[in-house]
Amino acid sequence: MGLDELYREIILEHFRSPRNKGRLDAPDLRGEGVNPLCGDEVALGVALDHDRIVDIRIEGHGCSISQASGSMMTEAVKGKTLAEAETVAHAFKAMMLEDGSPHGEVDLGDLESLEGVKKYPVRIKCAVLAWNTLLGALATKAKGGRESKVVEE
Ligand code: ZN
């Protein structure tokens, strides 16, 4: 199995069996994200203990890349502090939007399977949607808010 094929399998596996799917009853932060170009939507709920993400749930619909990336995102940030989550988000976006590799100190795990999406520039917005939604929620929290919405343009 080639690397591309392996990566495709990882993406499809997350798409079929998304991690942390659903919604929290009383999230501390809520974020919505929309990528109109592809029709992808995600909604995040985050439960915090001080500045640590103790739980995160995601629901949404759209293409396999957007939904798999959301699943991987929840796995990558659950249990982390907000600052650590932000670091992972920036590392992932650097991989997708800039030359990106090497990924420095951050171990992106399954997320590295999404790097191949760079070959299809129109799909990059699909891959970063859940991450921009998370960053939007964090930025809103920094301003004292709880609800945020991000629309990819
Ligand atoms: Zn998409």
JSON list of C-alpha atoms and ligand atoms in Angstrom, two decimals:
[
{"chain": "A", "resi": 1, "resn": "MET", "atom": "CA", "xyz": [0.00, 0.00, 0.00]},
{"chain": "A", "resi": 2, "resn": "GLY", "atom": "CA", "xyz": [1.45, 3.36, -0.99]},
{"chain": "A", "resi": 3, "resn": "LEU", "atom": "CA", "xyz": [1.51, 6.29, 1.37]},
{"chain": "A", "resi": 4, "resn": "ASP", "atom": "CA", "xyz": [-1.23, 8.12, -0.56]},
{"chain": "A", "resi": 5, "resn": "GLU", "atom": "CA", "xyz": [-3.45, 5.09, -0.27]},
{"chain": "A", "resi": 6, "resn": "LEU", "atom": "CA", "xyz": [-2.72, 4.71, 3.43]},
{"chain": "A", "resi": 7, "resn": "TYR", "atom": "CA", "xyz": [-3.54, 8.38, 3.99]},
{"chain": "A", "resi": 8, "resn": "ARG", "atom": "CA", "xyz": [-6.78, 8.03, 2.02]},
{"chain": "A", "resi": 9, "resn": "GLU", "atom": "CA", "xyz": [-7.71, 5.09, 4.26]},
{"chain": "A", "resi": 10, "resn": "ILE", "atom": "CA", "xyz": [-7.05, 7.13, 7.43]},
{"chain": "A", "resi": 11, "resn": "ILE", "atom": "CA", "xyz": [-9.23, 9.98, 6.13]},
{"chain": "A", "resi": 12, "resn": "LEU", "atom": "CA", "xyz": [-12.06, 7.63, 5.15]},
{"chain": "A", "resi": 13, "resn": "GLU", "atom": "CA", "xyz": [-11.84, 5.82, 8.47]},
{"chain": "A", "resi": 14, "resn": "HIS", "atom": "CA", "xyz": [-12.33, 9.10, 10.38]},
{"chain": "A", "resi": 15, "resn": "PHE", "atom": "CA", "xyz": [-15.14, 10.08, 8.02]},
{"chain": "A", "resi": 16, "resn": "ARG", "atom": "CA", "xyz": [-16.97, 6.80, 8.58]},
{"chain": "A", "resi": 17, "resn": "SER", "atom": "CA", "xyz": [-16.31, 6.63, 12.33]},
{"chain": "A", "resi": 18, "resn": "PRO", "atom": "CA", "xyz": [-15.90, 10.22, 13.50]},
{"chain": "A", "resi": 19, "resn": "ARG", "atom": "CA", "xyz": [-14.43, 10.69, 16.97]},
{"chain": "A", "resi": 20, "resn": "ASN", "atom": "CA", "xyz": [-16.15, 12.82, 19.61]},
{"chain": "A", "resi": 21, "resn": "LYS", "atom": "CA", "xyz": [-19.24, 13.22, 17.46]},
{"chain": "A", "resi": 22, "resn": "GLY", "atom": "CA", "xyz": [-22.28, 14.90, 18.94]},
{"chain": "A", "resi": 23, "resn": "ARG", "atom": "CA", "xyz": [-23.04, 17.89, 21.09]},
{"chain": "A", "resi": 24, "resn": "LEU", "atom": "CA", "xyz": [-22.45, 18.88, 24.70]},
{"chain": "A", "resi": 25, "resn": "ASP", "atom": "CA", "xyz": [-25.41, 19.83, 26.87]},
{"chain": "A", "resi": 26, "resn": "ALA", "atom": "CA", "xyz": [-23.85, 22.96, 28.31]},
{"chain": "A", "resi": 27, "resn": "PRO", "atom": "CA", "xyz": [-20.63, 23.79, 26.47]},
{"chain": "A", "resi": 28, "resn": "ASP", "atom": "CA", "xyz": [-18.44, 26.62, 27.68]},
{"chain": "A", "resi": 29, "resn": "LEU", "atom": "CA", "xyz": [-17.73, 27.54, 24.08]},
{"chain": "A", "resi": 30, "resn": "ARG", "atom": "CA", "xyz": [-19.65, 26.98, 20.89]},
{"chain": "A", "resi": 31, "resn": "GLY", "atom": "CA", "xyz": [-18.33, 27.50, 17.42]},
{"chain": "A", "resi": 32, "resn": "GLU", "atom": "CA", "xyz": [-19.86, 27.08, 13.99]},
{"chain": "A", "resi": 33, "resn": "GLY", "atom": "CA", "xyz": [-17.99, 26.93, 10.74]},
{"chain": "A", "resi": 34, "resn": "VAL", "atom": "CA", "xyz": [-19.22, 26.99, 7.17]},
{"chain": "A", "resi": 35, "resn": "ASN", "atom": "CA", "xyz": [-17.37, 26.44, 3.91]},
{"chain": "A", "resi": 36, "resn": "PRO", "atom": "CA", "xyz": [-19.94, 27.52, 1.30]},
{"chain": "A", "resi": 37, "resn": "LEU", "atom": "CA", "xyz": [-17.71, 26.57, -1.62]},
{"chain": "A", "resi": 38, "resn": "CYS", "atom": "CA", "xyz": [-18.05, 22.87, -0.79]},
{"chain": "A", "resi": 39, "resn": "GLY", "atom": "CA", "xyz": [-21.14, 22.90, 1.43]},
{"chain": "A", "resi": 40, "resn": "ASP", "atom": "CA", "xyz": [-19.25, 21.80, 4.55]},
{"chain": "A", "resi": 41, "resn": "GLU", "atom": "CA", "xyz": [-20.58, 22.67, 7.98]},
{"chain": "A", "resi": 42, "resn": "VAL", "atom": "CA", "xyz": [-19.28, 21.92, 11.47]},
{"chain": "A", "resi": 43, "resn": "ALA", "atom": "CA", "xyz": [-20.51, 22.82, 14.93]},
{"chain": "A", "resi": 44, "resn": "LEU", "atom": "CA", "xyz": [-18.23, 22.50, 17.95]},
{"chain": "A", "resi": 45, "resn": "GLY", "atom": "CA", "xyz": [-18.94, 22.40, 21.64]},
{"chain": "A", "resi": 46, "resn": "VAL", "atom": "CA", "xyz": [-16.06, 22.76, 24.08]},
{"chain": "A", "resi": 47, "resn": "ALA", "atom": "CA", "xyz": [-16.10, 22.06, 27.82]},
{"chain": "A", "resi": 48, "resn": "LEU", "atom": "CA", "xyz": [-13.35, 23.77, 29.79]},
{"chain": "A", "resi": 49, "resn": "ASP", "atom": "CA", "xyz": [-11.82, 23.28, 33.21]},
{"chain": "A", "resi": 50, "resn": "HIS", "atom": "CA", "xyz": [-10.02, 26.58, 33.67]},
{"chain": "A", "resi": 51, "resn": "ASP", "atom": "CA", "xyz": [-8.04, 26.76, 30.45]},
{"chain": "A", "resi": 52, "resn": "ARG", "atom": "CA", "xyz": [-8.01, 23.03, 29.67]},
{"chain": "A", "resi": 53, "resn": "ILE", "atom": "CA", "xyz": [-10.24, 21.40, 27.07]},
{"chain": "A", "resi": 54, "resn": "VAL", "atom": "CA", "xyz": [-11.76, 18.54, 29.06]},
{"chain": "A", "resi": 55, "resn": "ASP", "atom": "CA", "xyz": [-14.31, 17.64, 26.43]},
{"chain": "A", "resi": 56, "resn": "ILE", "atom": "CA", "xyz": [-15.03, 18.57, 22.85]},
{"chain": "A", "resi": 57, "resn": "ARG", "atom": "CA", "xyz": [-17.78, 17.41, 20.52]},
{"chain": "A", "resi": 58, "resn": "ILE", "atom": "CA", "xyz": [-18.35, 18.05, 16.88]},
{"chain": "A", "resi": 59, "resn": "GLU", "atom": "CA", "xyz": [-21.22, 17.52, 14.51]},
{"chain": "A", "resi": 60, "resn": "GLY", "atom": "CA", "xyz": [-21.67, 18.53, 10.94]},
{"chain": "A", "resi": 61, "resn": "HIS", "atom": "CA", "xyz": [-21.97, 17.41, 7.39]},
{"chain": "A", "resi": 62, "resn": "GLY", "atom": "CA", "xyz": [-20.03, 17.79, 4.21]},
{"chain": "A", "resi": 63, "resn": "CYS", "atom": "CA", "xyz": [-17.23, 16.13, 2.32]},
{"chain": "A", "resi": 64, "resn": "SER", "atom": "CA", "xyz": [-15.00, 13.44, 3.76]},
{"chain": "A", "resi": 65, "resn": "ILE", "atom": "CA", "xyz": [-12.03, 15.81, 4.10]},
{"chain": "A", "resi": 66, "resn": "SER", "atom": "CA", "xyz": [-13.92, 18.40, 6.17]},
{"chain": "A", "resi": 67, "resn": "GLN", "atom": "CA", "xyz": [-15.52, 15.86, 8.45]},
{"chain": "A", "resi": 68, "resn": "ALA", "atom": "CA", "xyz": [-12.41, 13.69, 8.86]},
{"chain": "A", "resi": 69, "resn": "SER", "atom": "CA", "xyz": [-10.34, 16.77, 9.67]},
{"chain": "A", "resi": 70, "resn": "GLY", "atom": "CA", "xyz": [-12.91, 17.73, 12.34]},
{"chain": "A", "resi": 71, "resn": "SER", "atom": "CA", "xyz": [-12.72, 14.27, 13.87]},
{"chain": "A", "resi": 72, "resn": "MET", "atom": "CA", "xyz": [-8.92, 14.40, 13.94]},
{"chain": "A", "resi": 73, "resn": "MET", "atom": "CA", "xyz": [-9.03, 17.91, 15.35]},
{"chain": "A", "resi": 74, "resn": "THR", "atom": "CA", "xyz": [-11.10, 16.83, 18.36]},
{"chain": "A", "resi": 75, "resn": "GLU", "atom": "CA", "xyz": [-8.67, 13.98, 19.06]},
{"chain": "A", "resi": 76, "resn": "ALA", "atom": "CA", "xyz": [-5.70, 16.30, 18.74]},
{"chain": "A", "resi": 77, "resn": "VAL", "atom": "CA", "xyz": [-6.93, 18.98, 21.16]},
{"chain": "A", "resi": 78, "resn": "LYS", "atom": "CA", "xyz": [-8.93, 17.07, 23.77]},
{"chain": "A", "resi": 79, "resn": "GLY", "atom": "CA", "xyz": [-7.11, 17.25, 27.10]},
{"chain": "A", "resi": 80, "resn": "LYS", "atom": "CA", "xyz": [-4.89, 20.10, 25.96]},
{"chain": "A", "resi": 81, "resn": "THR", "atom": "CA", "xyz": [-4.80, 23.64, 27.28]},
{"chain": "A", "resi": 82, "resn": "LEU", "atom": "CA", "xyz": [-6.17, 26.37, 25.04]},
{"chain": "A", "resi": 83, "resn": "ALA", "atom": "CA", "xyz": [-2.62, 27.56, 24.35]},
{"chain": "A", "resi": 84, "resn": "GLU", "atom": "CA", "xyz": [-1.51, 24.04, 23.38]},
{"chain": "A", "resi": 85, "resn": "ALA", "atom": "CA", "xyz": [-4.58, 23.61, 21.17]},
{"chain": "A", "resi": 86, "resn": "GLU", "atom": "CA", "xyz": [-3.77, 26.87, 19.46]},
{"chain": "A", "resi": 87, "resn": "THR", "atom": "CA", "xyz": [-0.20, 25.67, 18.83]},
{"chain": "A", "resi": 88, "resn": "VAL", "atom": "CA", "xyz": [-1.47, 22.47, 17.19]},
{"chain": "A", "resi": 89, "resn": "ALA", "atom": "CA", "xyz": [-3.95, 24.48, 15.11]},
{"chain": "A", "resi": 90, "resn": "HIS", "atom": "CA", "xyz": [-1.21, 26.77, 13.84]},
{"chain": "A", "resi": 91, "resn": "ALA", "atom": "CA", "xyz": [1.09, 23.81, 13.10]},
{"chain": "A", "resi": 92, "resn": "PHE", "atom": "CA", "xyz": [-1.66, 22.10, 11.12]},
{"chain": "A", "resi": 93, "resn": "LYS", "atom": "CA", "xyz": [-2.51, 25.27, 9.20]},
{"chain": "A", "resi": 94, "resn": "ALA", "atom": "CA", "xyz": [1.19, 25.84, 8.48]},
{"chain": "A", "resi": 95, "resn": "MET", "atom": "CA", "xyz": [1.35, 22.33, 7.02]},
{"chain": "A", "resi": 96, "resn": "MET", "atom": "CA", "xyz": [-1.71, 23.00, 4.84]},
{"chain": "A", "resi": 97, "resn": "LEU", "atom": "CA", "xyz": [-1.17, 26.62, 3.84]},
{"chain": "A", "resi": 98, "resn": "GLU", "atom": "CA", "xyz": [2.59, 27.10, 3.85]},
{"chain": "A", "resi": 99, "resn": "ASP", "atom": "CA", "xyz": [5.44, 24.80, 3.00]},
{"chain": "A", "resi": 100, "resn": "GLY", "atom": "CA", "xyz": [4.68, 23.48, 6.45]},
{"chain": "A", "resi": 101, "resn": "SER", "atom": "CA", "xyz": [6.90, 20.44, 6.76]},
{"chain": "A", "resi": 102, "resn": "PRO", "atom": "CA", "xyz": [8.91, 20.10, 9.03]},
{"chain": "A", "resi": 103, "resn": "HIS", "atom": "CA", "xyz": [6.21, 20.36, 11.65]},
{"chain": "A", "resi": 104, "resn": "GLY", "atom": "CA", "xyz": [8.60, 21.44, 14.37]},
{"chain": "A", "resi": 105, "resn": "GLU", "atom": "CA", "xyz": [7.82, 20.28, 17.87]},
{"chain": "A", "resi": 106, "resn": "VAL", "atom": "CA", "xyz": [4.21, 19.36, 17.21]},
{"chain": "A", "resi": 107, "resn": "ASP", "atom": "CA", "xyz": [3.28, 15.75, 16.48]},
{"chain": "A", "resi": 108, "resn": "LEU", "atom": "CA", "xyz": [0.31, 15.93, 14.17]},
{"chain": "A", "resi": 109, "resn": "GLY", "atom": "CA", "xyz": [-0.36, 12.19, 14.12]},
{"chain": "A", "resi": 110, "resn": "ASP", "atom": "CA", "xyz": [-3.26, 11.25, 11.83]},
{"chain": "A", "resi": 111, "resn": "LEU", "atom": "CA", "xyz": [-3.49, 14.88, 10.74]},
{"chain": "A", "resi": 112, "resn": "GLU", "atom": "CA", "xyz": [-0.44, 14.38, 8.55]},
{"chain": "A", "resi": 113, "resn": "SER", "atom": "CA", "xyz": [-2.66, 12.25, 6.34]},
{"chain": "A", "resi": 114, "resn": "LEU", "atom": "CA", "xyz": [-4.33, 15.47, 5.21]},
{"chain": "A", "resi": 115, "resn": "GLU", "atom": "CA", "xyz": [-1.17, 16.97, 3.76]},
{"chain": "A", "resi": 116, "resn": "GLY", "atom": "CA", "xyz": [-1.89, 15.28, 0.43]},
{"chain": "A", "resi": 117, "resn": "VAL", "atom": "CA", "xyz": [-4.98, 17.50, 0.14]},
{"chain": "A", "resi": 118, "resn": "LYS", "atom": "CA", "xyz": [-2.58, 20.34, -0.75]},
{"chain": "A", "resi": 119, "resn": "LYS", "atom": "CA", "xyz": [-2.47, 18.87, -4.25]},
{"chain": "A", "resi": 120, "resn": "TYR", "atom": "CA", "xyz": [-6.10, 19.99, -4.58]},
{"chain": "A", "resi": 121, "resn": "PRO", "atom": "CA", "xyz": [-6.04, 23.67, -3.55]},
{"chain": "A", "resi": 122, "resn": "VAL", "atom": "CA", "xyz": [-9.83, 23.98, -3.65]},
{"chain": "A", "resi": 123, "resn": "ARG", "atom": "CA", "xyz": [-10.07, 21.35, -0.91]},
{"chain": "A", "resi": 124, "resn": "ILE", "atom": "CA", "xyz": [-7.66, 23.05, 1.50]},
{"chain": "A", "resi": 125, "resn": "LYS", "atom": "CA", "xyz": [-10.57, 25.08, 2.91]},
{"chain": "A", "resi": 126, "resn": "CYS", "atom": "CA", "xyz": [-12.32, 21.78, 3.65]},
{"chain": "A", "resi": 127, "resn": "ALA", "atom": "CA", "xyz": [-9.31, 20.58, 5.64]},
{"chain": "A", "resi": 128, "resn": "VAL", "atom": "CA", "xyz": [-8.85, 23.77, 7.67]},
{"chain": "A", "resi": 129, "resn": "LEU", "atom": "CA", "xyz": [-12.57, 24.47, 8.34]},
{"chain": "A", "resi": 130, "resn": "ALA", "atom": "CA", "xyz": [-12.80, 22.70, 11.72]},
{"chain": "A", "resi": 131, "resn": "TRP", "atom": "CA", "xyz": [-9.51, 24.28, 12.79]},
{"chain": "A", "resi": 132, "resn": "ASN", "atom": "CA", "xyz": [-10.58, 27.79, 11.86]},
{"chain": "A", "resi": 133, "resn": "THR", "atom": "CA", "xyz": [-13.83, 27.10, 13.72]},
{"chain": "A", "resi": 134, "resn": "LEU", "atom": "CA", "xyz": [-11.83, 26.15, 16.81]},
{"chain": "A", "resi": 135, "resn": "LEU", "atom": "CA", "xyz": [-9.58, 29.20, 16.48]},
{"chain": "A", "resi": 136, "resn": "GLY", "atom": "CA", "xyz": [-12.69, 31.37, 16.07]},
{"chain": "A", "resi": 137, "resn": "ALA", "atom": "CA", "xyz": [-14.10, 29.96, 19.30]},
{"chain": "A", "resi": 138, "resn": "LEU", "atom": "CA", "xyz": [-10.82, 30.59, 21.12]},
{"chain": "A", "resi": 139, "resn": "ALA", "atom": "CA", "xyz": [-10.60, 34.15, 19.81]},
{"chain": "A", "resi": 140, "resn": "THR", "atom": "CA", "xyz": [-14.19, 34.77, 20.91]},
{"chain": "A", "resi": 141, "resn": "LYS", "atom": "CA", "xyz": [-13.40, 33.42, 24.37]},
{"chain": "A", "resi": 142, "resn": "ALA", "atom": "CA", "xyz": [-10.41, 35.77, 24.60]},
{"chain": "A", "resi": 143, "resn": "LYS", "atom": "CA", "xyz": [-12.90, 38.62, 24.11]},
{"chain": "A", "resi": 144, "resn": "GLY", "atom": "CA", "xyz": [-15.24, 37.22, 26.76]},
{"chain": "A", "resi": 145, "resn": "GLY", "atom": "CA", "xyz": [-17.71, 35.64, 24.32]},
{"chain": "A", "resi": 146, "resn": "ARG", "atom": "CA", "xyz": [-19.03, 32.10, 24.05]},
{"chain": "A", "resi": 147, "resn": "GLU", "atom": "CA", "xyz": [-20.50, 31.78, 20.56]},
{"chain": "A", "resi": 148, "resn": "SER", "atom": "CA", "xyz": [-18.65, 32.22, 17.31]},
{"chain": "A", "resi": 149, "resn": "LYS", "atom": "CA", "xyz": [-19.18, 31.62, 13.64]},
{"chain": "A", "resi": 150, "resn": "VAL", "atom": "CA", "xyz": [-16.59, 31.34, 10.90]},
{"chain": "A", "resi": 151, "resn": "VAL", "atom": "CA", "xyz": [-17.34, 31.44, 7.20]},
{"chain": "A", "resi": 152, "resn": "GLU", "atom": "CA", "xyz": [-14.58, 30.44, 4.81]},
{"chain": "A", "resi": 153, "resn": "GLU", "atom": "CA", "xyz": [-14.28, 32.77, 1.83]},
{"chain": "B", "resi": 1, "resn": "ZN", "atom": "ZN", "xyz": [-15.40, 19.98, 1.56]}
]
